[in-house]
Coordinates of C-alpha atoms in Angstrom, one line a residue:
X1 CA -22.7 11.2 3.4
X2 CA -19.5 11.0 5.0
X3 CA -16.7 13.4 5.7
X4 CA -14.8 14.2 2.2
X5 CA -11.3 13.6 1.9
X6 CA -10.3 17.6 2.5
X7 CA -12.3 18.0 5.6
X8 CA -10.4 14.7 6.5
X9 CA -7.1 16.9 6.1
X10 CA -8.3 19.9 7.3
X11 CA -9.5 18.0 10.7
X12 CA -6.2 15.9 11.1
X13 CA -3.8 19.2 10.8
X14 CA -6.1 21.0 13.4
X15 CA -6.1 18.0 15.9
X16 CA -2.0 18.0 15.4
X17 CA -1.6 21.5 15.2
X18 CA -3.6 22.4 18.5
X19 CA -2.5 19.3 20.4
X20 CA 1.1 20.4 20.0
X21 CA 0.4 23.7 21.1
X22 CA -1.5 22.2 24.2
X23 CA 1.5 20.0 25.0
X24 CA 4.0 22.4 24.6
X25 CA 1.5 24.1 27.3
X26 CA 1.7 21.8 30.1
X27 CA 5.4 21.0 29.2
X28 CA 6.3 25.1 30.1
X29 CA 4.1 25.3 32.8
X30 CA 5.7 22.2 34.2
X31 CA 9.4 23.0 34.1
X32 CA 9.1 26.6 34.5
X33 CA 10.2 28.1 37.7
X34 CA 7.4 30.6 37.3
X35 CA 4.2 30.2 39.3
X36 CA 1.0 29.0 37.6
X37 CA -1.1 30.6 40.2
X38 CA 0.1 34.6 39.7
X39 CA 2.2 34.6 36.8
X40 CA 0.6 35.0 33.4
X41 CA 1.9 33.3 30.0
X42 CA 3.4 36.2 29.0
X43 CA 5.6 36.6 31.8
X44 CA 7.3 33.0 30.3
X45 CA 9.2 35.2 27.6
X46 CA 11.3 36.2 30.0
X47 CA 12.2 32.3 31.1
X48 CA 10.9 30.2 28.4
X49 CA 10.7 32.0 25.1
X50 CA 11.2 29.1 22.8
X51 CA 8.1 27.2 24.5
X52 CA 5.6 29.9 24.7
X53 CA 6.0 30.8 21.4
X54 CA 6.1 27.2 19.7
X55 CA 2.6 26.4 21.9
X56 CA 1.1 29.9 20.6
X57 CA 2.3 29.7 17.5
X58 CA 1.0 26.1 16.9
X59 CA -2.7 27.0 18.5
X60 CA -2.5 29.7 16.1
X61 CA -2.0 27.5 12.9
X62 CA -4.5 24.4 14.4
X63 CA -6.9 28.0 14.3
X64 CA -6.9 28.8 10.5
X65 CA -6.9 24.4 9.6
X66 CA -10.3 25.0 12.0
X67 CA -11.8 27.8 9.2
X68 CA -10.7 25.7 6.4
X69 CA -12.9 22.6 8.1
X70 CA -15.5 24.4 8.7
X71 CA -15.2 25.5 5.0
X72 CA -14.7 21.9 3.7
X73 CA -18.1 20.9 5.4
X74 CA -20.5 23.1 4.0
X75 CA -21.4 24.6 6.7
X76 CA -22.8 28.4 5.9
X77 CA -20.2 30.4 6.9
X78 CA -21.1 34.7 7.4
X79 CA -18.2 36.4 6.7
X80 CA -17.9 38.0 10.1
X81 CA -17.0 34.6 11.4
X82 CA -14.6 34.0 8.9
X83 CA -12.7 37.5 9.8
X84 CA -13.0 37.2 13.8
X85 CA -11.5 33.5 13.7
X86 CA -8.7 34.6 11.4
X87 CA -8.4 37.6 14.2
X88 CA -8.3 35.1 16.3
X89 CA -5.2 33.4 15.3
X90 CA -3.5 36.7 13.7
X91 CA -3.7 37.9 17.6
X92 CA -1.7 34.9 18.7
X93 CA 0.6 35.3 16.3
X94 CA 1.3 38.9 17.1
X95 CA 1.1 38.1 20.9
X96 CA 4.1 35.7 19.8
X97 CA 6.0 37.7 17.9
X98 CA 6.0 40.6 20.2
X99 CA 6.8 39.8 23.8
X100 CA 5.3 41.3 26.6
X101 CA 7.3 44.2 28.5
X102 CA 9.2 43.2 31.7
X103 CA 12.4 44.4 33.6
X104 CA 15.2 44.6 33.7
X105 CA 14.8 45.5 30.1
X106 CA 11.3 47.0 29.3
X107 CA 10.4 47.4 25.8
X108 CA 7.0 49.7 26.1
X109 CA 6.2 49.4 22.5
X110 CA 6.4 45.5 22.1
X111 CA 4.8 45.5 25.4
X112 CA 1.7 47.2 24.2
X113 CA 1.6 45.3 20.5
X114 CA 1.1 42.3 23.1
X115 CA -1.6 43.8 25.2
X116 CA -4.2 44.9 22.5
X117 CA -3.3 41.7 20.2
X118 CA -4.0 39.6 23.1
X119 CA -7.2 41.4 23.8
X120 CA -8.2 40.8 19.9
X121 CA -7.2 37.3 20.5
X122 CA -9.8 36.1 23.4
X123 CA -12.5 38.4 22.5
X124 CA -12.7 37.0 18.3
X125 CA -13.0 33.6 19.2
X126 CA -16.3 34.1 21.3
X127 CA -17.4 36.1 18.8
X128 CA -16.7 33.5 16.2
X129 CA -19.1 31.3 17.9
X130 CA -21.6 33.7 18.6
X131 CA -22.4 34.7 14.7
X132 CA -22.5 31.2 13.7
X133 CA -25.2 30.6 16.3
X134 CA -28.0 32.6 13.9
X135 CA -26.8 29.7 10.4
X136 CA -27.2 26.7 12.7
X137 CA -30.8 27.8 14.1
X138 CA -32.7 24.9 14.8
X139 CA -29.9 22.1 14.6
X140 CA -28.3 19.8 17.5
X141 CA -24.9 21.6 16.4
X142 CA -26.3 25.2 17.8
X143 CA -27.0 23.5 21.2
X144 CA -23.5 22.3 21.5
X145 CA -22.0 25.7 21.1
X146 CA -24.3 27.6 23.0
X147 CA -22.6 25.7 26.0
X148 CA -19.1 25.9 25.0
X149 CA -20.0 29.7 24.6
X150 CA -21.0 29.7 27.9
X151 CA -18.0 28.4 29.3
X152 CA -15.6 30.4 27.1
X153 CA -17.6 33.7 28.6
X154 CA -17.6 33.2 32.0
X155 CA -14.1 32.0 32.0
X156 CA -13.5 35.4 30.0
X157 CA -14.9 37.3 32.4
X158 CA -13.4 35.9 35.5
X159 CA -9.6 36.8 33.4
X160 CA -11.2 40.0 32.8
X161 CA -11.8 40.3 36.3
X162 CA -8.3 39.8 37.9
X163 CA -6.9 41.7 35.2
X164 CA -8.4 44.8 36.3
X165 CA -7.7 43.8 40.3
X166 CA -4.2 43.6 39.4
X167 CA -4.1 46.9 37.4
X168 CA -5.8 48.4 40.3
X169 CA -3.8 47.1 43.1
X170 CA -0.6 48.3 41.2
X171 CA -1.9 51.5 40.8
X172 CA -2.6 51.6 44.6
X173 CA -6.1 51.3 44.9
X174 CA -6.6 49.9 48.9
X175 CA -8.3 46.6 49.0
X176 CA -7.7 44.8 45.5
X177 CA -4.5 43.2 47.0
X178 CA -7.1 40.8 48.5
X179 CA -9.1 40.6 45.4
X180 CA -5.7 39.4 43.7
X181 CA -5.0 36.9 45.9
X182 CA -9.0 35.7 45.8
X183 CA -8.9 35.5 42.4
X184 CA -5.3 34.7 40.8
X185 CA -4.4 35.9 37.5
X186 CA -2.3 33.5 36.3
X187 CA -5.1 30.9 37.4
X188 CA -8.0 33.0 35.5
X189 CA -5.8 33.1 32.4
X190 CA -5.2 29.2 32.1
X191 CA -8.8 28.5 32.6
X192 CA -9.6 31.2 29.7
X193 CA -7.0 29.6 27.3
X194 CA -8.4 26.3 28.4
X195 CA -12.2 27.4 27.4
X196 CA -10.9 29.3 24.1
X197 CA -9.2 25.8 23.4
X198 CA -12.5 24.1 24.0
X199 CA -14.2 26.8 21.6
X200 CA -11.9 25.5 19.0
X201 CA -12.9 21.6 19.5
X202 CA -16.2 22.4 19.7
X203 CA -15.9 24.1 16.1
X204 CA -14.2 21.1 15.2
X205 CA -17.1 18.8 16.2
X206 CA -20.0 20.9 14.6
X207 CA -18.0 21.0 11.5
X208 CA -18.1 16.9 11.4
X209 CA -21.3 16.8 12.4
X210 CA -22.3 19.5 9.5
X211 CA -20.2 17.4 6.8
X212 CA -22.4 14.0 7.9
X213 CA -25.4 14.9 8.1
X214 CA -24.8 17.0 4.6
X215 CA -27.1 15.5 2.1
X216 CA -25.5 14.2 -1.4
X217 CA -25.9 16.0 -4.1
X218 CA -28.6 13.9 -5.8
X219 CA -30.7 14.3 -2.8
X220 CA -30.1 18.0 -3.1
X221 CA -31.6 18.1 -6.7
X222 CA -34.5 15.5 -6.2
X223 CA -35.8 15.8 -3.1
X224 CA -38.6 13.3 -3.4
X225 CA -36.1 10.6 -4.4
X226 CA -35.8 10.8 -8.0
X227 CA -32.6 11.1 -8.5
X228 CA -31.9 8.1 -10.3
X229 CA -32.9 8.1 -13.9
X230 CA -35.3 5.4 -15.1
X231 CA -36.7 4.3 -18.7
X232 CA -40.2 4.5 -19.9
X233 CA -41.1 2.2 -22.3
X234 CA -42.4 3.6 -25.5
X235 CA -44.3 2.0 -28.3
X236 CA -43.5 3.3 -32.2
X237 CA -45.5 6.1 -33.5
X238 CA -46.1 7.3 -29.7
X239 CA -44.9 10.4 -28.2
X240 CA -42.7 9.8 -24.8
X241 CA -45.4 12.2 -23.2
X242 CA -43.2 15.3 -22.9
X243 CA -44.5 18.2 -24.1
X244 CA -43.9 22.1 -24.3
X245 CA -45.8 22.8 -21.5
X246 CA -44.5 20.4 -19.2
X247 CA -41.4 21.7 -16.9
X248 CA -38.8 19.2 -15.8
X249 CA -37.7 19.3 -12.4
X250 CA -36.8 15.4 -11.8
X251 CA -36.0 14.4 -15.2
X252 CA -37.1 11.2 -16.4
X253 CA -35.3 10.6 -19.7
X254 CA -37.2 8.1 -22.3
X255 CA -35.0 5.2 -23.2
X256 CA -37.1 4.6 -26.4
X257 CA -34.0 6.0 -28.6
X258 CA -29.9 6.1 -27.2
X259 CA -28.2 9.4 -26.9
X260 CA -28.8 12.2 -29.5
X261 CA -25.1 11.0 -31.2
X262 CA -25.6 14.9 -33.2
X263 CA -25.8 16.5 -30.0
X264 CA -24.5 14.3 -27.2
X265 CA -27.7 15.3 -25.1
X266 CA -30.5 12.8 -24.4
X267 CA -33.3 12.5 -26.7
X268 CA -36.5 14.8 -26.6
X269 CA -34.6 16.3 -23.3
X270 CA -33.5 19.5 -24.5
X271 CA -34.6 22.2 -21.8
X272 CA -37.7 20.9 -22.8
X273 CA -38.0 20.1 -27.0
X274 CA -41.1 18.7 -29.0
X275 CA -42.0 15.4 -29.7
X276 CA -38.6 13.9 -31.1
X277 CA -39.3 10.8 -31.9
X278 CA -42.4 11.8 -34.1
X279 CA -44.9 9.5 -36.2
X280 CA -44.8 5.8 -37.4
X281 CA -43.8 5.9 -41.1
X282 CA -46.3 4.6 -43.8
X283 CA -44.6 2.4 -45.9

Protein backbone atom coordinates (compact mmCIF):
# COMPACT_ATOMS: atom_id res chain seq x y z
CA UNK A 1 0.00 0.00 0.00
CA UNK A 2 1.41 3.23 -0.93
CA UNK A 3 1.51 6.60 0.71
CA UNK A 4 -2.22 8.29 0.56
CA UNK A 5 -2.65 11.41 -0.97
CA UNK A 6 -2.72 13.45 2.72
CA UNK A 7 0.45 12.02 3.92
CA UNK A 8 1.64 13.08 0.44
CA UNK A 9 0.73 16.78 1.62
CA UNK A 10 1.58 16.55 4.86
CA UNK A 11 5.30 15.25 3.85
CA UNK A 12 5.70 17.94 0.96
CA UNK A 13 4.74 21.02 3.44
CA UNK A 14 7.29 19.58 6.05
CA UNK A 15 10.18 19.14 3.50
CA UNK A 16 9.33 22.94 2.36
CA UNK A 17 8.66 24.26 5.56
CA UNK A 18 11.93 22.90 7.34
CA UNK A 19 14.11 23.35 4.30
CA UNK A 20 13.35 27.08 4.38
CA UNK A 21 14.00 27.38 7.83
CA UNK A 22 17.42 25.52 7.34
CA UNK A 23 18.27 27.87 4.46
CA UNK A 24 17.37 30.83 6.07
CA UNK A 25 19.93 29.15 8.70
CA UNK A 26 23.01 29.14 6.80
CA UNK A 27 21.98 32.30 4.88
CA UNK A 28 22.22 34.38 8.70
CA UNK A 29 24.97 32.64 9.78
CA UNK A 30 26.75 33.53 6.61
CA UNK A 31 26.26 37.24 6.33
CA UNK A 32 26.12 37.93 9.89
CA UNK A 33 28.98 39.74 11.37
CA UNK A 34 28.43 37.62 14.52
CA UNK A 35 30.68 34.66 15.20
CA UNK A 36 29.46 31.05 14.75
CA UNK A 37 31.89 29.73 17.11
CA UNK A 38 30.78 31.86 20.57
CA UNK A 39 27.73 33.61 19.69
CA UNK A 40 24.41 31.78 20.12
CA UNK A 41 21.30 32.17 17.69
CA UNK A 42 19.73 34.27 19.93
CA UNK A 43 22.31 36.82 20.03
CA UNK A 44 21.22 37.40 15.99
CA UNK A 45 18.08 39.41 17.31
CA UNK A 46 20.18 42.01 17.91
CA UNK A 47 21.72 41.95 14.09
CA UNK A 48 19.45 39.93 12.10
CA UNK A 49 15.99 39.81 13.50
CA UNK A 50 14.09 39.26 10.32
CA UNK A 51 16.23 36.01 9.56
CA UNK A 52 16.19 34.35 12.82
CA UNK A 53 12.86 34.62 13.15
CA UNK A 54 11.65 33.57 9.49
CA UNK A 55 14.20 30.27 9.90
CA UNK A 56 12.57 29.52 13.54
CA UNK A 57 9.40 30.28 12.62
CA UNK A 58 9.46 28.07 9.55
CA UNK A 59 11.12 24.94 11.56
CA UNK A 60 8.34 25.51 13.80
CA UNK A 61 5.54 25.13 11.14
CA UNK A 62 7.61 22.07 9.04
CA UNK A 63 7.17 20.70 13.07
CA UNK A 64 3.34 20.48 13.43
CA UNK A 65 3.08 19.22 9.10
CA UNK A 66 5.59 16.42 10.83
CA UNK A 67 2.49 15.41 13.60
CA UNK A 68 0.03 15.56 11.02
CA UNK A 69 2.27 12.82 8.78
CA UNK A 70 2.79 10.88 11.32
CA UNK A 71 -1.00 11.08 11.81
CA UNK A 72 -1.86 10.43 8.07
CA UNK A 73 0.25 7.13 8.21
CA UNK A 74 -1.30 5.28 10.85
CA UNK A 75 1.24 5.05 12.87
CA UNK A 76 0.04 4.59 16.75
CA UNK A 77 0.54 7.75 18.10
CA UNK A 78 0.44 7.97 22.46
CA UNK A 79 -0.66 11.13 23.30
CA UNK A 80 2.37 12.21 25.10
CA UNK A 81 4.12 12.34 21.76
CA UNK A 82 1.53 14.22 20.25
CA UNK A 83 1.77 17.07 23.19
CA UNK A 84 5.77 17.09 23.50
CA UNK A 85 6.09 17.63 19.54
CA UNK A 86 3.54 20.34 19.56
CA UNK A 87 5.77 21.65 22.65
CA UNK A 88 8.23 21.39 20.48
CA UNK A 89 7.24 23.84 17.92
CA UNK A 90 5.10 26.16 20.43
CA UNK A 91 8.79 26.65 22.09
CA UNK A 92 10.15 27.91 18.85
CA UNK A 93 7.57 29.99 18.28
CA UNK A 94 7.77 31.64 21.64
CA UNK A 95 11.65 31.72 21.41
CA UNK A 96 10.69 33.85 18.18
CA UNK A 97 8.37 35.95 19.32
CA UNK A 98 10.26 36.91 22.43
CA UNK A 99 13.86 37.89 21.92
CA UNK A 100 16.48 37.13 24.01
CA UNK A 101 17.78 39.97 26.48
CA UNK A 102 20.92 41.96 25.40
CA UNK A 103 22.39 45.49 25.98
CA UNK A 104 22.29 48.33 25.42
CA UNK A 105 18.63 47.75 25.88
CA UNK A 106 17.93 44.68 28.24
CA UNK A 107 14.44 43.51 28.42
CA UNK A 108 14.65 40.82 31.56
CA UNK A 109 11.22 39.63 31.09
CA UNK A 110 11.37 38.81 27.26
CA UNK A 111 14.79 37.56 28.03
CA UNK A 112 13.50 34.94 30.34
CA UNK A 113 10.21 33.91 28.10
CA UNK A 114 13.25 32.97 25.75
CA UNK A 115 15.31 31.06 28.12
CA UNK A 116 12.60 28.52 29.56
CA UNK A 117 10.80 28.29 25.91
CA UNK A 118 13.94 27.36 24.53
CA UNK A 119 14.67 24.86 27.15
CA UNK A 120 10.97 23.33 26.35
CA UNK A 121 11.96 23.48 22.85
CA UNK A 122 15.18 20.95 22.72
CA UNK A 123 14.17 18.81 25.52
CA UNK A 124 10.22 17.90 23.75
CA UNK A 125 11.70 16.81 20.69
CA UNK A 126 13.91 14.00 22.28
CA UNK A 127 11.24 13.11 24.16
CA UNK A 128 8.97 12.89 21.21
CA UNK A 129 11.16 10.21 19.94
CA UNK A 130 11.64 8.49 23.04
CA UNK A 131 7.78 7.57 23.66
CA UNK A 132 7.33 6.45 20.27
CA UNK A 133 10.13 3.98 20.71
CA UNK A 134 7.71 1.52 23.11
CA UNK A 135 4.61 1.55 19.64
CA UNK A 136 7.29 0.74 17.13
CA UNK A 137 8.75 -2.36 19.26
CA UNK A 138 10.08 -4.82 17.10
CA UNK A 139 10.00 -2.86 13.68
CA UNK A 140 13.10 -1.60 11.35
CA UNK A 141 11.54 1.99 12.06
CA UNK A 142 12.42 1.75 16.04
CA UNK A 143 16.17 1.02 15.02
CA UNK A 144 16.34 4.09 12.97
CA UNK A 145 15.36 6.37 15.70
CA UNK A 146 17.13 4.86 18.45
CA UNK A 147 20.21 6.26 16.46
CA UNK A 148 18.99 9.59 15.60
CA UNK A 149 18.10 9.66 19.44
CA UNK A 150 21.40 9.02 20.13
CA UNK A 151 22.77 11.74 18.26
CA UNK A 152 20.13 14.37 19.27
CA UNK A 153 21.27 13.47 23.14
CA UNK A 154 24.71 13.69 23.06
CA UNK A 155 24.56 16.74 20.94
CA UNK A 156 22.07 17.98 23.83
CA UNK A 157 24.26 17.31 26.30
CA UNK A 158 27.48 18.84 24.97
CA UNK A 159 25.01 22.42 24.50
CA UNK A 160 24.07 21.69 27.97
CA UNK A 161 27.52 21.55 28.81
CA UNK A 162 28.87 24.97 27.54
CA UNK A 163 25.86 26.45 28.69
CA UNK A 164 26.54 25.90 32.25
CA UNK A 165 30.67 26.81 31.53
CA UNK A 166 29.46 30.01 30.26
CA UNK A 167 27.01 30.72 33.17
CA UNK A 168 29.85 29.79 35.46
CA UNK A 169 32.65 31.73 33.94
CA UNK A 170 30.35 34.83 34.07
CA UNK A 171 29.58 34.36 37.38
CA UNK A 172 33.41 34.15 38.12
CA UNK A 173 33.99 30.80 38.82
CA UNK A 174 38.16 30.31 38.10
CA UNK A 175 38.85 27.84 35.38
CA UNK A 176 35.59 27.61 33.07
CA UNK A 177 37.08 30.43 30.95
CA UNK A 178 39.07 27.53 29.47
CA UNK A 179 36.22 25.20 29.42
CA UNK A 180 34.43 27.92 27.16
CA UNK A 181 36.94 28.27 24.91
CA UNK A 182 37.29 24.10 24.77
CA UNK A 183 33.96 23.72 24.19
CA UNK A 184 32.21 26.85 22.24
CA UNK A 185 28.78 27.60 22.74
CA UNK A 186 27.78 28.91 19.75
CA UNK A 187 29.46 25.70 18.14
CA UNK A 188 27.44 23.21 20.67
CA UNK A 189 24.22 25.05 19.80
CA UNK A 190 24.45 24.61 15.95
CA UNK A 191 25.33 21.02 16.23
CA UNK A 192 22.15 20.61 18.71
CA UNK A 193 19.78 22.44 16.24
CA UNK A 194 21.47 20.33 13.61
CA UNK A 195 20.55 16.84 15.50
CA UNK A 196 16.92 18.25 16.56
CA UNK A 197 16.63 18.92 12.66
CA UNK A 198 17.69 15.37 12.06
CA UNK A 199 15.07 14.12 14.76
CA UNK A 200 12.52 15.73 12.58
CA UNK A 201 13.63 13.87 9.19
CA UNK A 202 13.96 10.89 10.88
CA UNK A 203 10.17 11.22 12.01
CA UNK A 204 9.61 11.97 8.54
CA UNK A 205 11.16 8.74 7.24
CA UNK A 206 9.43 6.37 9.82
CA UNK A 207 6.26 7.90 9.04
CA UNK A 208 6.72 6.81 5.16
CA UNK A 209 7.97 3.82 6.06
CA UNK A 210 4.77 3.20 8.48
CA UNK A 211 2.29 4.38 5.59
CA UNK A 212 4.06 1.57 3.11
CA UNK A 213 4.36 -1.09 4.80
CA UNK A 214 0.55 -0.37 6.18
CA UNK A 215 -1.60 -3.25 5.11
CA UNK A 216 -5.00 -2.45 3.04
CA UNK A 217 -7.81 -2.59 4.55
CA UNK A 218 -9.02 -5.92 2.97
CA UNK A 219 -5.99 -7.51 4.32
CA UNK A 220 -6.87 -6.10 7.69
CA UNK A 221 -10.29 -7.87 7.73
CA UNK A 222 -9.22 -11.23 6.11
CA UNK A 223 -6.09 -12.07 7.04
CA UNK A 224 -5.85 -15.43 5.36
CA UNK A 225 -6.56 -13.89 2.01
CA UNK A 226 -10.20 -13.90 1.76
CA UNK A 227 -10.99 -10.79 1.07
CA UNK A 228 -12.34 -11.07 -2.21
CA UNK A 229 -15.81 -12.44 -2.37
CA UNK A 230 -16.50 -15.57 -4.48
CA UNK A 231 -19.76 -17.64 -5.56
CA UNK A 232 -20.73 -20.98 -4.56
CA UNK A 233 -22.71 -22.72 -6.78
CA UNK A 234 -25.92 -23.98 -5.47
CA UNK A 235 -28.40 -26.49 -6.81
CA UNK A 236 -32.44 -25.86 -6.30
CA UNK A 237 -33.98 -27.22 -3.19
CA UNK A 238 -30.36 -27.03 -1.52
CA UNK A 239 -29.38 -24.93 1.34
CA UNK A 240 -26.14 -22.56 0.63
CA UNK A 241 -24.73 -24.42 3.77
CA UNK A 242 -24.98 -21.47 6.24
CA UNK A 243 -26.50 -22.15 9.24
CA UNK A 244 -27.32 -20.57 12.76
CA UNK A 245 -24.50 -21.93 14.25
CA UNK A 246 -22.01 -21.07 11.93
CA UNK A 247 -20.19 -17.45 12.57
CA UNK A 248 -18.88 -15.47 9.66
CA UNK A 249 -15.59 -14.06 9.80
CA UNK A 250 -14.55 -14.09 5.98
CA UNK A 251 -17.84 -13.99 4.31
CA UNK A 252 -18.44 -15.94 1.48
CA UNK A 253 -21.73 -14.77 -0.01
CA UNK A 254 -23.88 -17.46 -2.18
CA UNK A 255 -24.47 -16.19 -5.63
CA UNK A 256 -27.37 -18.70 -6.09
CA UNK A 257 -29.94 -15.65 -5.75
CA UNK A 258 -28.94 -11.52 -6.67
CA UNK A 259 -29.17 -9.05 -3.90
CA UNK A 260 -32.15 -9.19 -1.33
CA UNK A 261 -33.95 -6.10 -3.74
CA UNK A 262 -36.47 -5.77 -0.12
CA UNK A 263 -33.50 -5.23 1.87
CA UNK A 264 -30.53 -4.29 -0.24
CA UNK A 265 -28.34 -6.80 1.80
CA UNK A 266 -27.06 -10.13 0.25
CA UNK A 267 -29.09 -13.14 0.44
CA UNK A 268 -29.04 -15.61 3.51
CA UNK A 269 -26.15 -13.07 4.81
CA UNK A 270 -27.93 -11.33 7.43
CA UNK A 271 -25.59 -11.35 10.66
CA UNK A 272 -26.13 -14.77 10.14
CA UNK A 273 -30.13 -15.71 8.95
CA UNK A 274 -31.68 -19.26 8.16
CA UNK A 275 -31.82 -21.07 5.24
CA UNK A 276 -33.27 -18.33 2.66
CA UNK A 277 -33.58 -19.86 -0.18
CA UNK A 278 -35.59 -22.80 1.31
CA UNK A 279 -37.19 -26.08 -0.50
CA UNK A 280 -37.85 -27.00 -4.16
CA UNK A 281 -41.62 -26.42 -4.82
CA UNK A 282 -43.82 -29.49 -5.64
CA UNK A 283 -45.70 -28.66 -8.45
Amino acid sequence: MGMSRGLRIWRLAAFAAIGWGAFTFVVMNLVSTRDPRYDTLSSYSQTDPGLLSASVLSVAVGSLAVLGCLVASGMPLPRSAQVLLSLWALGLTFAAAFPASYPPHPDPVSGEIHLYACLVAFTSLPGTVLVLLEPLRGTPSRATLVRWLWLGVGVLALFGASFLFVRLDEAGVAGFHTLTELLPIGLTQRLMLVGEVALLLSLLRVARLRAVARPSRATELFPDGGGEFRCVPVQPGHSAGVDEHHRLVGVEPSCGRPLDQRRGRLSGVDGVEHDTLGTAEQP
